[in-house]
PDB file of C-alpha atoms in Angstrom:
ATOM      1  CA  MET A   1      26.317-130.163  -7.461  1.00 43.00           C
ATOM      2  CA  ARG A   2      29.582-129.322  -5.734  1.00 43.00           C
ATOM      3  CA  ARG A   3      30.507-125.673  -5.779  1.00 45.00           C
ATOM      4  CA  SER A   4      33.832-124.358  -6.874  1.00 42.00           C
ATOM      5  CA  LEU A   5      35.966-123.538  -3.859  1.00 42.00           C
ATOM      6  CA  VAL A   6      38.111-120.529  -3.525  1.00 40.00           C
ATOM      7  CA  ILE A   7      40.039-117.825  -1.722  1.00 40.00           C
ATOM      8  CA  VAL A   8      43.024-115.914  -2.540  1.00 40.00           C
ATOM      9  CA  PHE A   9      45.756-114.971  -0.268  1.00 38.00           C
ATOM     10  CA  LEU A  10      46.945-112.169  -2.467  1.00 37.00           C
ATOM     11  CA  PRO A  11      50.636-111.122  -2.499  1.00 37.00           C
ATOM     12  CA  VAL A  12      52.166-108.404  -0.497  1.00 36.00           C
ATOM     13  CA  PHE A  13      54.964-105.966   0.045  1.00 36.00           C
ATOM     14  CA  PHE A  14      54.536-104.656   3.572  1.00 42.00           C
ATOM     15  CA  GLY A  15      57.379-103.152   5.527  1.00 44.00           C
ATOM     16  CA  LEU A  16      60.318-105.259   4.357  1.00 44.00           C
ATOM     17  CA  PRO A  17      63.203-103.295   2.831  1.00 44.00           C
ATOM     18  CA  ILE A  18      63.549-103.764  -0.937  1.00 41.00           C
ATOM     19  CA  SER A  19      67.244-104.455  -0.515  1.00 44.00           C
ATOM     20  CA  LEU A  20      66.510-107.461   1.710  1.00 45.00           C
ATOM     21  CA  LEU A  21      64.049-108.952  -0.741  1.00 48.00           C
ATOM     22  CA  ALA A  22      66.451-108.325  -3.598  1.00 48.00           C
ATOM     23  CA  GLN A  23      69.196-110.046  -1.651  1.00 46.00           C
ATOM     24  CA  GLN A  24      66.995-113.059  -1.082  1.00 44.00           C
ATOM     25  CA  SER A  25      65.894-113.185  -4.733  1.00 42.00           C
ATOM     26  CA  ALA A  26      69.515-113.245  -5.853  1.00 45.00           C
ATOM     27  CA  GLN A  27      70.372-116.248  -3.688  1.00 42.00           C
ATOM     28  CA  THR A  28      69.840-119.061  -6.165  1.00 39.00           C
ATOM     29  CA  ALA A  29      72.327-121.347  -4.462  1.00 42.00           C
ATOM     30  CA  THR A  30      72.040-120.189  -0.852  1.00 59.00           C
ATOM     31  CA  ALA A  31      69.395-121.243   1.625  1.00 69.00           C
ATOM     32  CA  PRO A  32      66.793-118.508   2.315  1.00 85.00           C
ATOM     33  CA  MET A  33      66.946-116.519   5.526  1.00 89.00           C
ATOM     34  CA  ARG A  34      65.336-118.443   8.388  1.00 93.00           C
ATOM     35  CA  ASP A  35      65.640-116.439  11.607  1.00 94.00           C
ATOM     36  CA  GLN A  36      65.762-119.024  14.397  1.00 96.00           C
ATOM     37  CA  GLN A  37      63.609-116.940  16.731  1.00 97.00           C
ATOM     38  CA  ALA A  38      60.974-116.685  14.031  1.00 97.00           C
ATOM     39  CA  VAL A  39      61.211-120.440  13.434  1.00 97.00           C
ATOM     40  CA  ALA A  40      60.688-121.103  17.158  1.00 98.00           C
ATOM     41  CA  VAL A  41      57.594-118.868  17.263  1.00 98.00           C
ATOM     42  CA  LEU A  42      56.117-120.572  14.205  1.00 98.00           C
ATOM     43  CA  GLN A  43      56.789-124.013  15.668  1.00 98.00           C
ATOM     44  CA  GLN A  44      54.965-123.003  18.844  1.00 98.00           C
ATOM     45  CA  SER A  45      52.060-121.779  16.747  1.00 98.00           C
ATOM     46  CA  LEU A  46      51.937-124.990  14.655  1.00 97.00           C
ATOM     47  CA  ALA A  47      51.838-127.096  17.840  1.00 97.00           C
ATOM     48  CA  ALA A  48      49.070-124.923  19.317  1.00 97.00           C
ATOM     49  CA  MET A  49      46.852-125.143  16.229  1.00 97.00           C
ATOM     50  CA  GLY A  50      47.151-128.866  15.606  1.00 94.00           C
ATOM     51  CA  LYS A  51      50.751-129.983  14.963  1.00 91.00           C
ATOM     52  CA  THR A  52      50.141-130.907  11.305  1.00 93.00           C
ATOM     53  CA  LEU A  53      48.277-129.439   8.366  1.00 95.00           C
ATOM     54  CA  PRO A  54      45.315-131.595   7.306  1.00 96.00           C
ATOM     55  CA  ALA A  55      45.266-132.867   3.731  1.00 97.00           C
ATOM     56  CA  ASP A  56      42.288-130.616   3.111  1.00 97.00           C
ATOM     57  CA  SER A  57      39.698-128.574   4.947  1.00 97.00           C
ATOM     58  CA  VAL A  58      36.236-127.176   4.241  1.00 98.00           C
ATOM     59  CA  ALA A  59      34.786-124.456   6.454  1.00 98.00           C
ATOM     60  CA  THR A  60      31.313-122.961   6.153  1.00 98.00           C
ATOM     61  CA  GLY A  61      29.631-119.985   7.747  1.00 98.00           C
ATOM     62  CA  THR A  62      28.122-116.566   7.191  1.00 98.00           C
ATOM     63  CA  VAL A  63      29.674-113.437   5.761  1.00 98.00           C
ATOM     64  CA  THR A  64      28.897-109.716   5.889  1.00 98.00           C
ATOM     65  CA  ILE A  65      30.480-107.461   3.265  1.00 96.00           C
ATOM     66  CA  VAL A  66      30.474-103.671   3.441  1.00 95.00           C
ATOM     67  CA  GLU A  67      31.159-101.885   0.150  1.00 90.00           C
ATOM     68  CA  GLY A  68      30.595 -98.152   0.365  1.00 89.00           C
ATOM     69  CA  SER A  69      27.064 -97.469   1.560  1.00 91.00           C
ATOM     70  CA  ARG A  70      25.900-100.993   0.789  1.00 93.00           C
ATOM     71  CA  THR A  71      26.015-103.875   3.271  1.00 96.00           C
ATOM     72  CA  GLU A  72      25.275-107.403   2.119  1.00 96.00           C
ATOM     73  CA  GLU A  73      25.010-110.690   3.986  1.00 97.00           C
ATOM     74  CA  GLY A  74      25.386-114.200   2.691  1.00 97.00           C
ATOM     75  CA  THR A  75      27.062-117.557   3.100  1.00 98.00           C
ATOM     76  CA  ILE A  76      30.693-118.545   2.647  1.00 98.00           C
ATOM     77  CA  ARG A  77      32.567-121.751   1.979  1.00 97.00           C
ATOM     78  CA  VAL A  78      36.332-121.783   2.467  1.00 97.00           C
ATOM     79  CA  ALA A  79      38.494-124.700   1.333  1.00 95.00           C
ATOM     80  CA  THR A  80      42.160-125.610   1.434  1.00 95.00           C
ATOM     81  CA  ARG A  81      44.141-128.478  -0.019  1.00 95.00           C
ATOM     82  CA  GLY A  82      47.676-128.656   1.267  1.00 92.00           C
ATOM     83  CA  PRO A  83      49.626-125.400   1.390  1.00 89.00           C
ATOM     84  CA  ASP A  84      49.200-124.380  -2.271  1.00 87.00           C
ATOM     85  CA  GLN A  85      45.500-124.670  -3.143  1.00 91.00           C
ATOM     86  CA  SER A  86      42.748-122.715  -1.468  1.00 92.00           C
ATOM     87  CA  GLY A  87      39.401-121.207  -2.180  1.00 91.00           C
ATOM     88  CA  GLU A  88      36.456-119.110  -1.192  1.00 93.00           C
ATOM     89  CA  ASP A  89      32.918-119.275  -2.514  1.00 95.00           C
ATOM     90  CA  ILE A  90      30.563-116.469  -1.406  1.00 96.00           C
ATOM     91  CA  THR A  91      26.848-116.315  -2.143  1.00 97.00           C
ATOM     92  CA  LEU A  92      25.196-112.925  -1.631  1.00 95.00           C
ATOM     93  CA  SER A  93      21.724-111.734  -2.484  1.00 91.00           C
ATOM     94  CA  SER A  94      23.074-109.838  -5.497  1.00 91.00           C
ATOM     95  CA  ASP A  95      26.096-111.874  -6.574  1.00 93.00           C
ATOM     96  CA  HIS A  96      27.960-115.164  -6.473  1.00 94.00           C
ATOM     97  CA  ARG A  97      31.705-114.557  -6.025  1.00 93.00           C
ATOM     98  CA  VAL A  98      34.389-117.164  -6.521  1.00 91.00           C
ATOM     99  CA  VAL A  99      38.161-116.928  -6.539  1.00 88.00           C
ATOM    100  CA  VAL A 100      40.132-120.006  -7.494  1.00 84.00           C
ATOM    101  CA  PHE A 101      43.716-120.159  -6.427  1.00 85.00           C
ATOM    102  CA  SER A 102      45.923-123.040  -7.471  1.00 86.00           C
ATOM    103  CA  ARG A 103      49.664-123.514  -8.051  1.00 76.00           C
ATOM    104  CA  PRO A 104      50.241-120.570  -8.543  1.00 72.00           C
ATOM    105  CA  ALA A 105      47.602-119.281 -10.952  1.00 80.00           C
ATOM    106  CA  ALA A 106      44.412-117.561  -9.800  1.00 84.00           C
ATOM    107  CA  ALA A 107      41.094-116.727 -11.372  1.00 85.00           C
ATOM    108  CA  GLU A 108      38.182-114.679 -10.076  1.00 88.00           C
ATOM    109  CA  THR A 109      34.493-114.898 -10.921  1.00 88.00           C
ATOM    110  CA  LYS A 110      32.299-111.926 -10.135  1.00 88.00           C
ATOM    111  CA  ALA A 111      28.988-110.808 -11.626  1.00 86.00           C
ATOM    112  CA  GLY A 112      29.058-113.849 -13.878  1.00 85.00           C
ATOM    113  CA  ALA A 113      32.408-113.006 -15.492  1.00 88.00           C
ATOM    114  CA  THR A 114      35.626-114.953 -14.938  1.00 87.00           C
ATOM    115  CA  LYS A 115      39.084-113.443 -15.345  1.00 86.00           C
ATOM    116  CA  LEU A 116      42.631-114.585 -14.691  1.00 86.00           C
ATOM    117  CA  LEU A 117      44.530-112.631 -12.082  1.00 83.00           C
ATOM    118  CA  SER A 118      48.002-111.308 -12.737  1.00 80.00           C
ATOM    119  CA  PHE A 119      50.972-113.281 -11.454  1.00 75.00           C
ATOM    120  CA  GLU A 120      51.708-110.408  -9.086  1.00 75.00           C
ATOM    121  CA  ALA A 121      48.245-110.959  -7.640  1.00 73.00           C
ATOM    122  CA  SER A 122      48.722-114.681  -7.247  1.00 73.00           C
ATOM    123  CA  ALA A 123      52.315-115.159  -6.124  1.00 66.00           C
ATOM    124  CA  THR A 124      51.280-117.065  -2.991  1.00 58.00           C
ATOM    125  CA  SER A 125      48.659-119.697  -2.427  1.00 56.00           C
ATOM    126  CA  GLN A 126      47.406-119.706   1.129  1.00 70.00           C
ATOM    127  CA  THR A 127      43.969-118.544   2.192  1.00 78.00           C
ATOM    128  CA  PRO A 128      44.204-115.934   4.948  1.00 90.00           C
ATOM    129  CA  ASP A 129      41.128-117.488   6.594  1.00 93.00           C
ATOM    130  CA  PHE A 130      43.040-120.590   7.735  1.00 94.00           C
ATOM    131  CA  PRO A 131      46.321-119.417   9.299  1.00 95.00           C
ATOM    132  CA  LEU A 132      47.504-122.963  10.008  1.00 95.00           C
ATOM    133  CA  ALA A 133      48.125-123.354   6.267  1.00 93.00           C
ATOM    134  CA  ILE A 134      50.382-120.294   6.252  1.00 93.00           C
ATOM    135  CA  ILE A 135      52.348-121.516   9.294  1.00 95.00           C
ATOM    136  CA  ALA A 136      52.798-124.997   7.830  1.00 94.00           C
ATOM    137  CA  TRP A 137      53.947-123.597   4.481  1.00 92.00           C
ATOM    138  CA  ALA A 138      56.527-121.346   6.139  1.00 94.00           C
ATOM    139  CA  LEU A 139      57.991-124.194   8.164  1.00 96.00           C
ATOM    140  CA  THR A 140      58.134-126.786   5.378  1.00 94.00           C
ATOM    141  CA  ASP A 141      58.732-125.011   2.068  1.00 92.00           C
ATOM    142  CA  PRO A 142      62.471-124.732   1.305  1.00 93.00           C
ATOM    143  CA  ASP A 143      61.882-121.404  -0.437  1.00 93.00           C
ATOM    144  CA  ALA A 144      60.236-119.828   2.606  1.00 94.00           C
ATOM    145  CA  ALA A 145      62.116-117.088   4.432  1.00 96.00           C
ATOM    146  CA  MET A 146      61.252-115.461   7.728  1.00 97.00           C
ATOM    147  CA  SER A 147      62.485-112.840  10.164  1.00 97.00           C
ATOM    148  CA  TYR A 148      61.552-111.920  13.728  1.00 97.00           C
ATOM    149  CA  VAL A 149      60.668-108.221  14.054  1.00 97.00           C
ATOM    150  CA  GLY A 150      60.035-108.053  17.795  1.00 97.00           C
ATOM    151  CA  LEU A 151      57.457-108.052  20.568  1.00 96.00           C
ATOM    152  CA  GLU A 152      54.857-105.378  19.785  1.00 96.00           C
ATOM    153  CA  SER A 153      51.706-103.999  21.410  1.00 93.00           C
ATOM    154  CA  LEU A 154      48.579-104.572  19.390  1.00 89.00           C
ATOM    155  CA  SER A 155      45.118-103.791  20.820  1.00 85.00           C
ATOM    156  CA  GLY A 156      46.574-103.882  24.315  1.00 89.00           C
ATOM    157  CA  GLN A 157      48.331-107.234  23.790  1.00 91.00           C
ATOM    158  CA  LYS A 158      52.030-107.950  23.495  1.00 96.00           C
ATOM    159  CA  LEU A 159      52.439-110.072  20.348  1.00 98.00           C
ATOM    160  CA  HIS A 160      55.289-111.562  18.384  1.00 98.00           C
ATOM    161  CA  HIS A 161      55.668-109.811  15.027  1.00 98.00           C
ATOM    162  CA  LEU A 162      57.123-111.900  12.198  1.00 98.00           C
ATOM    163  CA  ARG A 163      57.667-111.388   8.485  1.00 97.00           C
ATOM    164  CA  ILE A 164      57.340-114.313   6.085  1.00 96.00           C
ATOM    165  CA  TRP A 165      57.938-114.380   2.351  1.00 94.00           C
ATOM    166  CA  ASN A 166      58.655-116.710  -0.569  1.00 91.00           C
ATOM    167  CA  THR A 167      62.138-116.243  -2.024  1.00 91.00           C
ATOM    168  CA  LEU A 168      61.216-118.351  -5.085  1.00 88.00           C
ATOM    169  CA  THR A 169      64.838-119.534  -4.956  1.00 90.00           C
ATOM    170  CA  SER A 170      64.007-122.848  -6.635  1.00 88.00           C
ATOM    171  CA  THR A 171      62.476-121.010  -9.596  1.00 84.00           C
ATOM    172  CA  PRO A 172      65.026-118.356 -10.647  1.00 86.00           C
ATOM    173  CA  GLN A 173      62.894-116.923 -13.451  1.00 83.00           C
ATOM    174  CA  LEU A 174      60.210-116.044 -10.913  1.00 81.00           C
ATOM    175  CA  GLN A 175      62.455-114.476  -8.288  1.00 84.00           C
ATOM    176  CA  PRO A 176      61.602-110.863  -9.344  1.00 84.00           C
ATOM    177  CA  TYR A 177      58.117-111.599  -7.930  1.00 83.00           C
ATOM    178  CA  ALA A 178      59.403-112.412  -4.430  1.00 87.00           C
ATOM    179  CA  GLU A 179      58.481-108.943  -3.180  1.00 86.00           C
ATOM    180  CA  PHE A 180      54.800-109.685  -3.826  1.00 86.00           C
ATOM    181  CA  THR A 181      54.719-112.556  -1.347  1.00 89.00           C
ATOM    182  CA  LEU A 182      55.536-110.738   1.887  1.00 92.00           C
ATOM    183  CA  MET A 183      53.244-111.343   4.902  1.00 92.00           C
ATOM    184  CA  ASN A 184      53.349-109.737   8.346  1.00 96.00           C
ATOM    185  CA  LEU A 185      52.047-112.012  11.097  1.00 97.00           C
ATOM    186  CA  TRP A 186      51.355-111.317  14.793  1.00 98.00           C
ATOM    187  CA  ILE A 187      51.175-114.284  17.205  1.00 98.00           C
ATOM    188  CA  ASP A 188      50.115-114.410  20.853  1.00 98.00           C
ATOM    189  CA  PRO A 189      53.139-115.521  22.954  1.00 98.00           C
ATOM    190  CA  SER A 190      50.961-117.190  25.600  1.00 97.00           C
ATOM    191  CA  THR A 191      48.704-119.241  23.306  1.00 97.00           C
ATOM    192  CA  GLY A 192      50.722-119.489  20.120  1.00 98.00           C
ATOM    193  CA  LEU A 193      47.642-118.470  18.122  1.00 98.00           C
ATOM    194  CA  PRO A 194      47.851-115.981  15.227  1.00 98.00           C
ATOM    195  CA  GLN A 195      45.969-112.767  15.969  1.00 98.00           C
ATOM    196  CA  LYS A 196      46.583-110.689  12.861  1.00 98.00           C
ATOM    197  CA  LEU A 197      47.895-110.942   9.303  1.00 97.00           C
ATOM    198  CA  ALA A 198      48.774-107.927   7.144  1.00 95.00           C
ATOM    199  CA  TYR A 199      49.929-107.483   3.582  1.00 90.00           C
ATOM    200  CA  GLU A 200      49.562-105.241   0.547  1.00 86.00           C
ATOM    201  CA  LYS A 201      47.443-106.325  -2.387  1.00 79.00           C
ATOM    202  CA  ARG A 202      48.877-105.352  -5.771  1.00 73.00           C
ATOM    203  CA  VAL A 203      48.062-106.320  -9.363  1.00 66.00           C
ATOM    204  CA  GLY A 204      51.412-105.225 -10.800  1.00 65.00           C
ATOM    205  CA  GLY A 205      54.822-103.795 -10.051  1.00 63.00           C
ATOM    206  CA  GLY A 206      56.242-100.294 -10.149  1.00 65.00           C
ATOM    207  CA  SER A 207      53.716 -97.601  -9.312  1.00 66.00           C
ATOM    208  CA  SER A 208      50.671 -99.868  -9.415  1.00 67.00           C
ATOM    209  CA  PRO A 209      48.176 -99.060  -6.600  1.00 72.00           C
ATOM    210  CA  ARG A 210      48.664-100.765  -3.243  1.00 77.00           C
ATOM    211  CA  THR A 211      45.739-101.851  -1.115  1.00 82.00           C
ATOM    212  CA  ARG A 212      46.493-102.553   2.542  1.00 89.00           C
ATOM    213  CA  MET A 213      44.815-105.707   3.811  1.00 90.00           C
ATOM    214  CA  GLU A 214      44.564-106.622   7.510  1.00 95.00           C
ATOM    215  CA  ILE A 215      42.967-109.830   8.739  1.00 96.00           C
ATOM    216  CA  SER A 216      42.140-110.299  12.447  1.00 97.00           C
ATOM    217  CA  TYR A 217      41.472-113.711  14.029  1.00 98.00           C
ATOM    218  CA  SER A 218      39.557-114.506  17.220  1.00 97.00           C
ATOM    219  CA  GLU A 219      37.350-117.098  18.903  1.00 98.00           C
ATOM    220  CA  TYR A 220      39.403-120.145  17.932  1.00 98.00           C
ATOM    221  CA  GLN A 221      37.527-123.442  18.267  1.00 98.00           C
ATOM    222  CA  ASN A 222      38.606-127.066  18.048  1.00 97.00           C
ATOM    223  CA  PHE A 223      37.435-128.968  14.969  1.00 97.00           C
ATOM    224  CA  GLY A 224      38.890-132.473  14.799  1.00 93.00           C
ATOM    225  CA  ASP A 225      41.993-131.506  16.819  1.00 91.00           C
ATOM    226  CA  ILE A 226      42.582-128.452  14.580  1.00 96.00           C
ATOM    227  CA  LEU A 227      42.054-124.931  15.942  1.00 97.00           C
ATOM    228  CA  TYR A 228      40.242-122.701  13.476  1.00 98.00           C
ATOM    229  CA  PRO A 229      39.328-119.037  14.016  1.00 98.00           C
ATOM    230  CA  THR A 230      35.554-118.735  13.975  1.00 98.00           C
ATOM    231  CA  GLN A 231      35.547-114.950  13.738  1.00 98.00           C
ATOM    232  CA  ILE A 232      37.575-113.322  10.974  1.00 98.00           C
ATOM    233  CA  GLN A 233      37.544-109.643  10.142  1.00 98.00           C
ATOM    234  CA  LYS A 234      39.150-108.117   7.061  1.00 96.00           C
ATOM    235  CA  ASN A 235      40.037-104.449   6.835  1.00 96.00           C
ATOM    236  CA  LEU A 236      40.649-102.775   3.503  1.00 91.00           C
ATOM    237  CA  ASN A 237      42.842 -99.668   3.779  1.00 91.00           C
ATOM    238  CA  GLY A 238      41.900 -99.368   7.429  1.00 91.00           C
ATOM    239  CA  VAL A 239      38.138 -99.757   6.896  1.00 93.00           C
ATOM    240  CA  LEU A 240      36.154-102.855   7.925  1.00 95.00           C
ATOM    241  CA  TRP A 241      35.272-104.685   4.722  1.00 94.00           C
ATOM    242  CA  THR A 242      34.370-108.299   5.521  1.00 97.00           C
ATOM    243  CA  THR A 243      33.275-110.164   8.655  1.00 98.00           C
ATOM    244  CA  ILE A 244      33.165-113.968   8.585  1.00 98.00           C
ATOM    245  CA  HIS A 245      31.629-116.249  11.177  1.00 98.00           C
ATOM    246  CA  ILE A 246      32.664-119.890  10.761  1.00 98.00           C
ATOM    247  CA  SER A 247      30.208-122.485  12.090  1.00 98.00           C
ATOM    248  CA  THR A 248      31.464-125.825  10.737  1.00 98.00           C
ATOM    249  CA  VAL A 249      34.845-127.225   9.682  1.00 98.00           C
ATOM    250  CA  THR A 250      35.430-130.661   8.178  1.00 97.00           C
ATOM    251  CA  LEU A 251      38.873-132.125   7.541  1.00 97.00           C
ATOM    252  CA  ASN A 252      40.340-134.656   5.104  1.00 97.00           C
ATOM    253  CA  THR A 253      37.258-134.920   2.904  1.00 95.00           C
ATOM    254  CA  GLY A 254      39.153-135.965  -0.197  1.00 97.00           C
ATOM    255  CA  LEU A 255      39.272-132.735  -2.188  1.00 97.00           C
ATOM    256  CA  THR A 256      41.035-132.954  -5.580  1.00 96.00           C
ATOM    257  CA  ASP A 257      42.331-130.575  -8.243  1.00 93.00           C
ATOM    258  CA  SER A 258      38.805-130.479  -9.707  1.00 92.00           C
ATOM    259  CA  ASP A 259      37.625-128.626  -6.585  1.00 94.00           C
ATOM    260  CA  PHE A 260      39.936-125.749  -7.551  1.00 91.00           C
ATOM    261  CA  PRO A 261      39.196-125.368 -11.286  1.00 87.00           C
ATOM    262  CA  MET A 262      41.194-122.975 -13.440  1.00 83.00           C
ATOM    263  CA  PRO A 263      40.421-121.672 -16.944  1.00 78.00           C
ATOM    264  CA  ALA A 264      42.070-123.667 -19.723  1.00 71.00           C
ATOM    265  CA  SER A 265      44.294-120.699 -20.619  1.00 58.00           C
ATOM    266  CA  ALA A 266      45.816-120.772 -17.128  1.00 49.00           C
ATOM    267  CA  ARG A 267      46.507-124.509 -17.296  1.00 46.00           C
ATOM    268  CA  GLN A 268      48.363-124.059 -20.575  1.00 41.00           C
ATOM    269  CA  GLN A 269      50.783-121.467 -19.158  1.00 43.00           C
TER     270      GLN A 269
END
């Protein structure tokens, strides 16, 4: 039986001035900010990783999760379908974890219980495990905005630092949620490959707690003319939380909406 597929690229508010996001949210008739230097860097990255986003992808591998004093190992299956459906299915010795993320609702299953995530926690729809989906979305979605921060040193490397967010300009009633979509991305100038993604995970606005997420990519390999990072590390508030080793990637397998199931209550919204 086919498993549900899942992963959430949860929203973020990381380093971008509130005034700038507010300005973008208010622009219902004006094109979002698209810094040309940022566009050029993203175009280089898209070309380096495969030129086009596949219709869908399925990656499998192993995962190690550290939660407090407990370390668990298991298997992982990551799937994407276009730029707005993605998923992660993790099987551990003690749990089966699934997060479904689809246009733009999200639901999480953990310890046998499924719950809908808040809109603040599901304002974007790209899995952080497959950075090509993020790049393709930023370059093709008319609501996407981006700015070039500068060339920064990171782990001894000089990397392009960009900020990307969804202005939600085409959906005025959702524009107050634009601040939850901000992503910080660092790209290697010599290879065009993303090295790090950072954002803040929040479940609500105002004074709701913020969790800093940092995802590092390395050991890119070619799978069907698409470069996919085979080692992915996720830090939670500066502490290593998850390590993923990808072993196989298949493209254009014919995934459908049924591979990203949502509770009936979410479909009715």
